[in-house]
Amino acid sequence: MQVKDWKNTHIYKVDHTLEVKERSQNKQSRINFDMGISCFIQGTSIQRIFTKENYRINSQPPKDHHIRLLCDLEQAMYPLIIEVTPYENYVKIPAYNLWKEDWRKKSQEVLKNKYKGDFAESLRIGYEKAMETEEKLKQKIQEEAFWRLYFLGISEDQKEKPCRWNVLKAGTLYFVGTVQTEIKENEINSRYIGSPQPWEDNFIENINQLLKLKKYTHAYITKEKMQANCEVTACWEKSTGKLLTKTAEIKVYSSDKKYSYSEKIEMNYHSISMRKISTPRTFSFFITEKEEESEKKADPHGR
């Protein structure tokens, strides 16, 4: 579905659930937040402006001091501007260096007002190093389930659609599958079903390490004992191109059920916000840089 311009911010409710079983241990978590998405188009450049609010873990604000700090450092990333193609595929982060400068200032304010000590500062520095280049920032955000779902295009029929998904603690899993679309009245529905590509040795080794299983023993889980599937669905308004809902569900498990991984993330359109997203100065600087480039081309001698 080719995206169209819109004047107001679209608010989506995002629900992310994760359940992992390692032998007799079951770990569950549920994360909810609101993601606001607005649109800015300048010439051929299509930019999405994202804001993240109302972060909840198991329906409650983060209580752990460490988790709260990490959430505050992440919140300083927003608003986040990403340039996309007409089909909503990732292109780049405009004016990355100016965005990084803004994040640094906001994160320092977070520590100044809420947290003290070397530990908090070390976390901030570690977070900054993880985003020290545009490529690293891209890799970081695409490790998150929301971004993997958002940028997985399934709006057109495809016979061999690849998909990569980061499985917590185990590594990256690669799928390939088909996309089928169906038009029903004013809705376009798409569905992707993926099967796992050949299992990587590191992935299998990581799972056995999680289960504390030694190699060359009967209990060791081999590639032949692993199964996985991936399903992604999406629904758009045909007339406007507005995304109504998009969901991804990934399951990974061993045949003996000693290991199982179930992850589901769903974004549902909730409402339109008339409130303008307050963009960081990187946004206005990006426009200025464009204007300066145009002026230089018109007069290369700067007269």
PDB file of C-alpha atoms in Angstrom:
ATOM      1  CA  MET A   1       0.000   0.000   0.000  1.00  0.00           C
ATOM      2  CA  GLN A   2       1.543   3.271  -1.128  1.00  0.00           C
ATOM      3  CA  VAL A   3       1.418   5.710   1.766  1.00  0.00           C
ATOM      4  CA  LYS A   4      -0.285   9.070   1.450  1.00  0.00           C
ATOM      5  CA  ASP A   5       0.220  12.396   3.143  1.00  0.00           C
ATOM      6  CA  TRP A   6      -1.834  13.319   6.196  1.00  0.00           C
ATOM      7  CA  LYS A   7      -2.197  16.506   8.192  1.00  0.00           C
ATOM      8  CA  ASN A   8      -2.547  15.211  11.752  1.00  0.00           C
ATOM      9  CA  THR A   9      -0.698  12.790  13.987  1.00  0.00           C
ATOM     10  CA  HIS A  10      -1.945   9.191  13.982  1.00  0.00           C
ATOM     11  CA  ILE A  11      -1.866   7.523  17.398  1.00  0.00           C
ATOM     12  CA  TYR A  12      -1.297   3.771  17.587  1.00  0.00           C
ATOM     13  CA  LYS A  13      -1.639   1.551  20.633  1.00  0.00           C
ATOM     14  CA  VAL A  14       1.256  -0.910  20.666  1.00  0.00           C
ATOM     15  CA  ASP A  15       1.024  -4.164  22.629  1.00  0.00           C
ATOM     16  CA  HIS A  16       4.126  -6.378  22.848  1.00  0.00           C
ATOM     17  CA  THR A  17       4.025  -9.717  24.663  1.00  0.00           C
ATOM     18  CA  LEU A  18       6.865 -12.165  25.158  1.00  0.00           C
ATOM     19  CA  GLU A  19       6.928 -15.614  26.723  1.00  0.00           C
ATOM     20  CA  VAL A  20      10.051 -17.749  26.968  1.00  0.00           C
ATOM     21  CA  LYS A  21      10.386 -21.223  28.432  1.00  0.00           C
ATOM     22  CA  GLU A  22      13.811 -22.572  29.339  1.00  0.00           C
ATOM     23  CA  ARG A  23      13.404 -26.029  30.862  1.00  0.00           C
ATOM     24  CA  SER A  24      11.076 -25.497  33.824  1.00  0.00           C
ATOM     25  CA  GLN A  25      11.494 -21.716  33.913  1.00  0.00           C
ATOM     26  CA  ASN A  26       8.805 -19.558  32.327  1.00  0.00           C
ATOM     27  CA  LYS A  27       9.434 -15.870  31.770  1.00  0.00           C
ATOM     28  CA  GLN A  28       6.667 -13.543  30.665  1.00  0.00           C
ATOM     29  CA  SER A  29       6.470  -9.840  29.974  1.00  0.00           C
ATOM     30  CA  ARG A  30       4.018  -7.431  28.427  1.00  0.00           C
ATOM     31  CA  ILE A  31       4.943  -3.949  27.241  1.00  0.00           C
ATOM     32  CA  ASN A  32       2.476  -1.288  26.111  1.00  0.00           C
ATOM     33  CA  PHE A  33       3.024   2.193  24.746  1.00  0.00           C
ATOM     34  CA  ASP A  34       1.521   4.791  22.445  1.00  0.00           C
ATOM     35  CA  MET A  35       3.313   5.611  19.215  1.00  0.00           C
ATOM     36  CA  GLY A  36       2.424   8.852  17.473  1.00  0.00           C
ATOM     37  CA  ILE A  37       3.269   9.052  13.753  1.00  0.00           C
ATOM     38  CA  SER A  38       3.047  12.200  11.685  1.00  0.00           C
ATOM     39  CA  CYS A  39       4.053  12.945   8.116  1.00  0.00           C
ATOM     40  CA  PHE A  40       6.219  15.606   6.474  1.00  0.00           C
ATOM     41  CA  ILE A  41       6.841  15.743   2.730  1.00  0.00           C
ATOM     42  CA  GLN A  42       9.319  18.078   1.075  1.00  0.00           C
ATOM     43  CA  GLY A  43       9.829  17.492  -2.617  1.00  0.00           C
ATOM     44  CA  THR A  44      10.683  13.817  -3.029  1.00  0.00           C
ATOM     45  CA  SER A  45      11.607  13.383   0.641  1.00  0.00           C
ATOM     46  CA  ILE A  46       8.957  11.607   2.745  1.00  0.00           C
ATOM     47  CA  GLN A  47       9.637  11.763   6.475  1.00  0.00           C
ATOM     48  CA  ARG A  48       7.853  10.139   9.387  1.00  0.00           C
ATOM     49  CA  ILE A  49       8.053  11.781  12.791  1.00  0.00           C
ATOM     50  CA  PHE A  50       7.644   9.323  15.672  1.00  0.00           C
ATOM     51  CA  THR A  51       6.856  10.015  19.327  1.00  0.00           C
ATOM     52  CA  LYS A  52       6.661   7.398  22.074  1.00  0.00           C
ATOM     53  CA  GLU A  53       4.592   7.903  25.232  1.00  0.00           C
ATOM     54  CA  ASN A  54       2.832   6.097  28.095  1.00  0.00           C
ATOM     55  CA  TYR A  55       5.366   3.264  28.391  1.00  0.00           C
ATOM     56  CA  ARG A  56       4.103   0.440  30.626  1.00  0.00           C
ATOM     57  CA  ILE A  57       5.549  -2.892  31.739  1.00  0.00           C
ATOM     58  CA  ASN A  58       2.859  -5.388  32.743  1.00  0.00           C
ATOM     59  CA  SER A  59       0.374  -2.474  32.832  1.00  0.00           C
ATOM     60  CA  GLN A  60       2.490  -0.465  35.291  1.00  0.00           C
ATOM     61  CA  PRO A  61       5.065   2.322  34.900  1.00  0.00           C
ATOM     62  CA  PRO A  62       8.613   0.919  35.323  1.00  0.00           C
ATOM     63  CA  LYS A  63       9.325   0.537  39.041  1.00  0.00           C
ATOM     64  CA  ASP A  64      12.904  -0.704  38.943  1.00  0.00           C
ATOM     65  CA  HIS A  65      15.358   2.212  39.185  1.00  0.00           C
ATOM     66  CA  HIS A  66      17.609   0.727  36.494  1.00  0.00           C
ATOM     67  CA  ILE A  67      14.727   0.096  34.058  1.00  0.00           C
ATOM     68  CA  ARG A  68      13.352   3.599  34.624  1.00  0.00           C
ATOM     69  CA  LEU A  69      16.702   5.119  33.709  1.00  0.00           C
ATOM     70  CA  LEU A  70      16.944   3.056  30.525  1.00  0.00           C
ATOM     71  CA  CYS A  71      13.402   4.070  29.588  1.00  0.00           C
ATOM     72  CA  ASP A  72      14.202   7.750  30.184  1.00  0.00           C
ATOM     73  CA  LEU A  73      17.336   7.514  28.040  1.00  0.00           C
ATOM     74  CA  GLU A  74      15.338   5.901  25.267  1.00  0.00           C
ATOM     75  CA  GLN A  75      12.577   8.481  25.583  1.00  0.00           C
ATOM     76  CA  ALA A  76      15.188  11.165  24.899  1.00  0.00           C
ATOM     77  CA  MET A  77      15.476   9.677  21.379  1.00  0.00           C
ATOM     78  CA  TYR A  78      12.077  11.087  20.505  1.00  0.00           C
ATOM     79  CA  PRO A  79      10.779  12.754  18.434  1.00  0.00           C
ATOM     80  CA  LEU A  80      12.643  10.563  15.957  1.00  0.00           C
ATOM     81  CA  ILE A  81      12.554  11.476  12.275  1.00  0.00           C
ATOM     82  CA  ILE A  82      13.048   8.745   9.668  1.00  0.00           C
ATOM     83  CA  GLU A  83      12.991   9.228   5.932  1.00  0.00           C
ATOM     84  CA  VAL A  84      11.034   6.498   4.134  1.00  0.00           C
ATOM     85  CA  THR A  85      10.169   5.432   0.601  1.00  0.00           C
ATOM     86  CA  PRO A  86       6.637   5.866  -0.788  1.00  0.00           C
ATOM     87  CA  TYR A  87       6.045   2.282   0.376  1.00  0.00           C
ATOM     88  CA  GLU A  88       7.166   2.989   3.940  1.00  0.00           C
ATOM     89  CA  ASN A  89      10.596   1.327   3.719  1.00  0.00           C
ATOM     90  CA  TYR A  90      13.493   2.717   5.756  1.00  0.00           C
ATOM     91  CA  VAL A  91      15.835   5.122   3.921  1.00  0.00           C
ATOM     92  CA  LYS A  92      17.851   7.102   6.488  1.00  0.00           C
ATOM     93  CA  ILE A  93      17.804   9.332   9.565  1.00  0.00           C
ATOM     94  CA  PRO A  94      18.084  12.936   8.305  1.00  0.00           C
ATOM     95  CA  ALA A  95      20.687  15.206   9.930  1.00  0.00           C
ATOM     96  CA  TYR A  96      21.879  12.416  12.230  1.00  0.00           C
ATOM     97  CA  ASN A  97      24.664  14.495  13.850  1.00  0.00           C
ATOM     98  CA  LEU A  98      22.230  17.200  14.926  1.00  0.00           C
ATOM     99  CA  TRP A  99      19.847  14.555  16.271  1.00  0.00           C
ATOM    100  CA  LYS A 100      22.717  13.050  18.291  1.00  0.00           C
ATOM    101  CA  GLU A 101      23.604  16.444  19.762  1.00  0.00           C
ATOM    102  CA  ASP A 102      20.001  16.938  20.865  1.00  0.00           C
ATOM    103  CA  TRP A 103      19.870  13.463  22.410  1.00  0.00           C
ATOM    104  CA  ARG A 104      23.088  14.114  24.327  1.00  0.00           C
ATOM    105  CA  LYS A 105      21.708  17.321  25.812  1.00  0.00           C
ATOM    106  CA  LYS A 106      18.365  15.748  26.731  1.00  0.00           C
ATOM    107  CA  SER A 107      19.995  12.665  28.274  1.00  0.00           C
ATOM    108  CA  GLN A 108      22.305  14.841  30.356  1.00  0.00           C
ATOM    109  CA  GLU A 109      19.256  16.748  31.599  1.00  0.00           C
ATOM    110  CA  VAL A 110      17.619  13.446  32.557  1.00  0.00           C
ATOM    111  CA  LEU A 111      20.587  12.540  34.780  1.00  0.00           C
ATOM    112  CA  LYS A 112      20.838  16.030  36.214  1.00  0.00           C
ATOM    113  CA  ASN A 113      17.173  16.130  37.249  1.00  0.00           C
ATOM    114  CA  LYS A 114      16.445  12.496  38.191  1.00  0.00           C
ATOM    115  CA  TYR A 115      19.565  10.397  38.713  1.00  0.00           C
ATOM    116  CA  LYS A 116      22.959  10.717  40.363  1.00  0.00           C
ATOM    117  CA  GLY A 117      26.161   8.713  40.529  1.00  0.00           C
ATOM    118  CA  ASP A 118      28.746   7.098  38.299  1.00  0.00           C
ATOM    119  CA  PHE A 119      26.507   4.131  37.502  1.00  0.00           C
ATOM    120  CA  ALA A 120      23.836   6.319  35.907  1.00  0.00           C
ATOM    121  CA  GLU A 121      26.456   8.211  33.900  1.00  0.00           C
ATOM    122  CA  SER A 122      28.066   4.950  32.731  1.00  0.00           C
ATOM    123  CA  LEU A 123      24.677   3.769  31.455  1.00  0.00           C
ATOM    124  CA  ARG A 124      24.181   7.031  29.599  1.00  0.00           C
ATOM    125  CA  ILE A 125      27.640   6.760  28.012  1.00  0.00           C
ATOM    126  CA  GLY A 126      26.989   3.135  27.048  1.00  0.00           C
ATOM    127  CA  TYR A 127      23.704   4.115  25.466  1.00  0.00           C
ATOM    128  CA  GLU A 128      25.442   6.888  23.543  1.00  0.00           C
ATOM    129  CA  LYS A 129      28.145   4.540  22.234  1.00  0.00           C
ATOM    130  CA  ALA A 130      25.441   2.200  20.960  1.00  0.00           C
ATOM    131  CA  MET A 131      24.213   5.077  18.763  1.00  0.00           C
ATOM    132  CA  GLU A 132      27.519   6.772  17.939  1.00  0.00           C
ATOM    133  CA  THR A 133      26.994   6.443  14.168  1.00  0.00           C
ATOM    134  CA  GLU A 134      23.883   6.562  12.016  1.00  0.00           C
ATOM    135  CA  GLU A 135      24.391   2.907  11.077  1.00  0.00           C
ATOM    136  CA  LYS A 136      24.575   1.889  14.745  1.00  0.00           C
ATOM    137  CA  LEU A 137      21.423   3.861  15.521  1.00  0.00           C
ATOM    138  CA  LYS A 138      19.672   2.142  12.619  1.00  0.00           C
ATOM    139  CA  GLN A 139      20.782  -1.263  13.923  1.00  0.00           C
ATOM    140  CA  LYS A 140      19.671  -0.376  17.443  1.00  0.00           C
ATOM    141  CA  ILE A 141      16.143   0.682  16.580  1.00  0.00           C
ATOM    142  CA  GLN A 142      15.695  -2.257  14.221  1.00  0.00           C
ATOM    143  CA  GLU A 143      16.493  -4.627  17.072  1.00  0.00           C
ATOM    144  CA  GLU A 144      13.222  -3.497  18.644  1.00  0.00           C
ATOM    145  CA  ALA A 145      10.120  -5.466  17.735  1.00  0.00           C
ATOM    146  CA  PHE A 146       8.112  -2.345  16.862  1.00  0.00           C
ATOM    147  CA  TRP A 147      10.556  -1.226  14.186  1.00  0.00           C
ATOM    148  CA  ARG A 148      10.960  -4.722  12.745  1.00  0.00           C
ATOM    149  CA  LEU A 149       7.186  -4.869  12.388  1.00  0.00           C
ATOM    150  CA  TYR A 150       6.786  -1.336  11.074  1.00  0.00           C
ATOM    151  CA  PHE A 151       9.395  -1.655   8.313  1.00  0.00           C
ATOM    152  CA  LEU A 152       8.427  -5.160   7.174  1.00  0.00           C
ATOM    153  CA  GLY A 153       6.589  -4.401   3.943  1.00  0.00           C
ATOM    154  CA  ILE A 154       3.777  -6.834   3.145  1.00  0.00           C
ATOM    155  CA  SER A 155       1.497  -4.635   1.048  1.00  0.00           C
ATOM    156  CA  GLU A 156       2.076  -6.445  -2.250  1.00  0.00           C
ATOM    157  CA  ASP A 157       1.827 -10.102  -3.297  1.00  0.00           C
ATOM    158  CA  GLN A 158       5.234 -11.791  -3.151  1.00  0.00           C
ATOM    159  CA  LYS A 159       6.337 -15.399  -3.549  1.00  0.00           C
ATOM    160  CA  GLU A 160       9.670 -15.188  -1.685  1.00  0.00           C
ATOM    161  CA  LYS A 161       9.585 -12.481   0.954  1.00  0.00           C
ATOM    162  CA  PRO A 162      12.560 -12.498   3.387  1.00  0.00           C
ATOM    163  CA  CYS A 163      12.214 -11.546   7.041  1.00  0.00           C
ATOM    164  CA  ARG A 164      14.751 -11.370   9.840  1.00  0.00           C
ATOM    165  CA  TRP A 165      13.786 -11.414  13.516  1.00  0.00           C
ATOM    166  CA  ASN A 166      15.902 -11.011  16.617  1.00  0.00           C
ATOM    167  CA  VAL A 167      15.120 -13.767  19.131  1.00  0.00           C
ATOM    168  CA  LEU A 168      15.975 -12.672  22.661  1.00  0.00           C
ATOM    169  CA  LYS A 169      19.353 -14.085  23.835  1.00  0.00           C
ATOM    170  CA  ALA A 170      19.473 -16.589  20.962  1.00  0.00           C
ATOM    171  CA  GLY A 171      20.288 -14.348  18.008  1.00  0.00           C
ATOM    172  CA  THR A 172      18.867 -13.560  14.588  1.00  0.00           C
ATOM    173  CA  LEU A 173      16.495 -15.918  12.838  1.00  0.00           C
ATOM    174  CA  TYR A 174      15.814 -15.663   9.101  1.00  0.00           C
ATOM    175  CA  PHE A 175      12.508 -16.519   7.464  1.00  0.00           C
ATOM    176  CA  VAL A 176      11.284 -16.636   3.888  1.00  0.00           C
ATOM    177  CA  GLY A 177       7.653 -16.863   2.869  1.00  0.00           C
ATOM    178  CA  THR A 178       4.791 -15.580   0.761  1.00  0.00           C
ATOM    179  CA  VAL A 179       2.631 -12.475   0.959  1.00  0.00           C
ATOM    180  CA  GLN A 180      -0.998 -12.609  -0.085  1.00  0.00           C
ATOM    181  CA  THR A 181      -3.339  -9.613  -0.244  1.00  0.00           C
ATOM    182  CA  GLU A 182      -7.097  -9.417  -0.383  1.00  0.00           C
ATOM    183  CA  ILE A 183      -9.377  -6.432  -1.041  1.00  0.00           C
ATOM    184  CA  LYS A 184     -12.625  -6.412   0.865  1.00  0.00           C
ATOM    185  CA  GLU A 185     -14.909  -3.374   0.509  1.00  0.00           C
ATOM    186  CA  ASN A 186     -12.784  -0.421   1.732  1.00  0.00           C
ATOM    187  CA  GLU A 187     -10.047  -2.525   3.328  1.00  0.00           C
ATOM    188  CA  ILE A 188      -6.883  -4.125   2.013  1.00  0.00           C
ATOM    189  CA  ASN A 189      -5.695  -7.113   4.042  1.00  0.00           C
ATOM    190  CA  SER A 190      -2.244  -8.644   3.707  1.00  0.00           C
ATOM    191  CA  ARG A 191      -0.823 -11.789   5.259  1.00  0.00           C
ATOM    192  CA  TYR A 192       2.737 -13.097   5.381  1.00  0.00           C
ATOM    193  CA  ILE A 193       3.601 -16.666   6.378  1.00  0.00           C
ATOM    194  CA  GLY A 194       7.315 -17.387   6.772  1.00  0.00           C
ATOM    195  CA  SER A 195       9.313 -20.558   7.326  1.00  0.00           C
ATOM    196  CA  PRO A 196      12.791 -20.574   8.899  1.00  0.00           C
ATOM    197  CA  GLN A 197      15.874 -20.606   6.713  1.00  0.00           C
ATOM    198  CA  PRO A 198      18.715 -23.029   7.593  1.00  0.00           C
ATOM    199  CA  TRP A 199      19.544 -22.641  11.261  1.00  0.00           C
ATOM    200  CA  GLU A 200      22.829 -20.888  11.998  1.00  0.00           C
ATOM    201  CA  ASP A 201      25.296 -22.725  14.252  1.00  0.00           C
ATOM    202  CA  ASN A 202      25.552 -19.785  16.671  1.00  0.00           C
ATOM    203  CA  PHE A 203      21.788 -19.702  17.115  1.00  0.00           C
ATOM    204  CA  ILE A 204      21.636 -23.383  18.041  1.00  0.00           C
ATOM    205  CA  GLU A 205      24.657 -23.073  20.352  1.00  0.00           C
ATOM    206  CA  ASN A 206      23.096 -20.106  22.159  1.00  0.00           C
ATOM    207  CA  ILE A 207      19.890 -22.030  22.841  1.00  0.00           C
ATOM    208  CA  ASN A 208      21.821 -24.969  24.257  1.00  0.00           C
ATOM    209  CA  GLN A 209      23.822 -22.606  26.445  1.00  0.00           C
ATOM    210  CA  LEU A 210      20.584 -21.106  27.760  1.00  0.00           C
ATOM    211  CA  LEU A 211      19.445 -24.629  28.644  1.00  0.00           C
ATOM    212  CA  LYS A 212      22.917 -25.571  29.951  1.00  0.00           C
ATOM    213  CA  LEU A 213      23.111 -28.545  27.604  1.00  0.00           C
ATOM    214  CA  LYS A 214      26.518 -29.886  26.629  1.00  0.00           C
ATOM    215  CA  LYS A 215      27.488 -30.709  23.065  1.00  0.00           C
ATOM    216  CA  TYR A 216      27.714 -34.357  21.978  1.00  0.00           C
ATOM    217  CA  THR A 217      25.254 -35.441  24.671  1.00  0.00           C
ATOM    218  CA  HIS A 218      21.845 -37.020  24.071  1.00  0.00           C
ATOM    219  CA  ALA A 219      20.051 -33.980  25.479  1.00  0.00           C
ATOM    220  CA  TYR A 220      21.823 -31.514  23.153  1.00  0.00           C
ATOM    221  CA  ILE A 221      19.322 -29.794  20.840  1.00  0.00           C
ATOM    222  CA  THR A 222      20.352 -30.073  17.211  1.00  0.00           C
ATOM    223  CA  LYS A 223      19.056 -28.157  14.198  1.00  0.00           C
ATOM    224  CA  GLU A 224      16.788 -31.080  13.341  1.00  0.00           C
ATOM    225  CA  LYS A 225      15.054 -30.719  16.705  1.00  0.00           C
ATOM    226  CA  MET A 226      14.151 -27.037  16.207  1.00  0.00           C
ATOM    227  CA  GLN A 227      11.035 -25.566  14.607  1.00  0.00           C
ATOM    228  CA  ALA A 228       9.808 -22.027  14.008  1.00  0.00           C
ATOM    229  CA  ASN A 229       7.163 -20.020  12.183  1.00  0.00           C
ATOM    230  CA  CYS A 230       6.417 -16.385  11.515  1.00  0.00           C
ATOM    231  CA  GLU A 231       3.102 -14.728  10.652  1.00  0.00           C
ATOM    232  CA  VAL A 232       2.541 -11.041   9.920  1.00  0.00           C
ATOM    233  CA  THR A 233      -0.816  -9.475   9.058  1.00  0.00           C
ATOM    234  CA  ALA A 234      -1.811  -5.923   8.175  1.00  0.00           C
ATOM    235  CA  CYS A 235      -4.940  -3.998   7.248  1.00  0.00           C
ATOM    236  CA  TRP A 236      -5.220  -0.622   5.486  1.00  0.00           C
ATOM    237  CA  GLU A 237      -8.036   1.659   4.431  1.00  0.00           C
ATOM    238  CA  LYS A 238      -8.232   1.387   0.657  1.00  0.00           C
ATOM    239  CA  SER A 239      -9.356   4.985   0.071  1.00  0.00           C
ATOM    240  CA  THR A 240      -6.831   6.743   2.321  1.00  0.00           C
ATOM    241  CA  GLY A 241      -3.959   4.270   2.682  1.00  0.00           C
ATOM    242  CA  LYS A 242      -4.225   4.612   6.469  1.00  0.00           C
ATOM    243  CA  LEU A 243      -2.775   1.656   8.371  1.00  0.00           C
ATOM    244  CA  LEU A 244      -5.446   0.285  10.699  1.00  0.00           C
ATOM    245  CA  THR A 245      -3.611  -2.622  12.293  1.00  0.00           C
ATOM    246  CA  LYS A 246      -0.409  -4.611  11.890  1.00  0.00           C
ATOM    247  CA  THR A 247       0.626  -7.689  13.846  1.00  0.00           C
ATOM    248  CA  ALA A 248       3.610 -10.041  13.962  1.00  0.00           C
ATOM    249  CA  GLU A 249       3.700 -13.379  15.772  1.00  0.00           C
ATOM    250  CA  ILE A 250       6.877 -15.467  15.996  1.00  0.00           C
ATOM    251  CA  LYS A 251       7.196 -18.894  17.561  1.00  0.00           C
ATOM    252  CA  VAL A 252      10.407 -20.884  18.075  1.00  0.00           C
ATOM    253  CA  TYR A 253      10.489 -24.192  19.918  1.00  0.00           C
ATOM    254  CA  SER A 254      12.343 -27.458  20.332  1.00  0.00           C
ATOM    255  CA  SER A 255      10.568 -30.726  19.592  1.00  0.00           C
ATOM    256  CA  ASP A 256      10.980 -31.853  23.220  1.00  0.00           C
ATOM    257  CA  LYS A 257       9.404 -28.575  24.441  1.00  0.00           C
ATOM    258  CA  LYS A 258      12.384 -27.795  26.696  1.00  0.00           C
ATOM    259  CA  TYR A 259      12.717 -24.490  24.894  1.00  0.00           C
ATOM    260  CA  SER A 260       9.928 -22.354  23.517  1.00  0.00           C
ATOM    261  CA  TYR A 261       9.802 -18.708  22.484  1.00  0.00           C
ATOM    262  CA  SER A 262       6.592 -16.890  21.680  1.00  0.00           C
ATOM    263  CA  GLU A 263       6.573 -13.209  20.718  1.00  0.00           C
ATOM    264  CA  LYS A 264       3.665 -11.114  19.509  1.00  0.00           C
ATOM    265  CA  ILE A 265       3.537  -7.415  18.756  1.00  0.00           C
ATOM    266  CA  GLU A 266       0.469  -5.577  17.579  1.00  0.00           C
ATOM    267  CA  MET A 267      -0.090  -1.955  16.618  1.00  0.00           C
ATOM    268  CA  ASN A 268      -3.680  -0.721  16.342  1.00  0.00           C
ATOM    269  CA  TYR A 269      -4.838   2.630  15.053  1.00  0.00           C
ATOM    270  CA  HIS A 270      -6.451   4.473  17.964  1.00  0.00           C
ATOM    271  CA  SER A 271      -7.115   8.106  17.122  1.00  0.00           C
ATOM    272  CA  ILE A 272      -5.998  11.311  15.455  1.00  0.00           C
ATOM    273  CA  SER A 273      -4.227  13.899  17.560  1.00  0.00           C
ATOM    274  CA  MET A 274      -4.723  17.527  16.599  1.00  0.00           C
ATOM    275  CA  ARG A 275      -1.694  18.393  18.738  1.00  0.00           C
ATOM    276  CA  LYS A 276       1.365  19.106  16.639  1.00  0.00           C
ATOM    277  CA  ILE A 277       4.406  17.014  17.424  1.00  0.00           C
ATOM    278  CA  SER A 278       7.101  19.287  18.797  1.00  0.00           C
ATOM    279  CA  THR A 279       9.994  18.443  16.494  1.00  0.00           C
ATOM    280  CA  PRO A 280      13.564  18.872  17.707  1.00  0.00           C
ATOM    281  CA  ARG A 281      15.761  21.511  16.159  1.00  0.00           C
ATOM    282  CA  THR A 282      17.306  18.823  13.966  1.00  0.00           C
ATOM    283  CA  PHE A 283      14.152  19.015  11.885  1.00  0.00           C
ATOM    284  CA  SER A 284      14.443  22.741  11.170  1.00  0.00           C
ATOM    285  CA  PHE A 285      18.194  22.403  10.665  1.00  0.00           C
ATOM    286  CA  PHE A 286      17.586  19.685   8.100  1.00  0.00           C
ATOM    287  CA  ILE A 287      15.369  22.041   6.118  1.00  0.00           C
ATOM    288  CA  THR A 288      17.971  24.794   6.402  1.00  0.00           C
ATOM    289  CA  GLU A 289      20.691  22.462   5.104  1.00  0.00           C
ATOM    290  CA  LYS A 290      18.543  21.678   2.077  1.00  0.00           C
ATOM    291  CA  GLU A 291      18.030  25.354   1.414  1.00  0.00           C
ATOM    292  CA  GLU A 292      21.739  26.060   1.733  1.00  0.00           C
ATOM    293  CA  GLU A 293      22.553  23.292  -0.760  1.00  0.00           C
ATOM    294  CA  SER A 294      20.077  24.784  -3.236  1.00  0.00           C
ATOM    295  CA  GLU A 295      21.630  28.223  -2.835  1.00  0.00           C
ATOM    296  CA  LYS A 296      25.147  26.858  -3.423  1.00  0.00           C
ATOM    297  CA  LYS A 297      24.042  25.116  -6.583  1.00  0.00           C
ATOM    298  CA  ALA A 298      22.439  28.324  -7.825  1.00  0.00           C
ATOM    299  CA  ASP A 299      25.600  30.346  -7.051  1.00  0.00           C
ATOM    300  CA  PRO A 300      28.688  28.136  -6.544  1.00  0.00           C
ATOM    301  CA  HIS A 301      30.832  31.189  -5.695  1.00  0.00           C
ATOM    302  CA  GLY A 302      28.590  32.207  -2.806  1.00  0.00           C
ATOM    303  CA  ARG A 303      27.825  35.679  -4.166  1.00  0.00           C
TER     304      ARG A 303
END
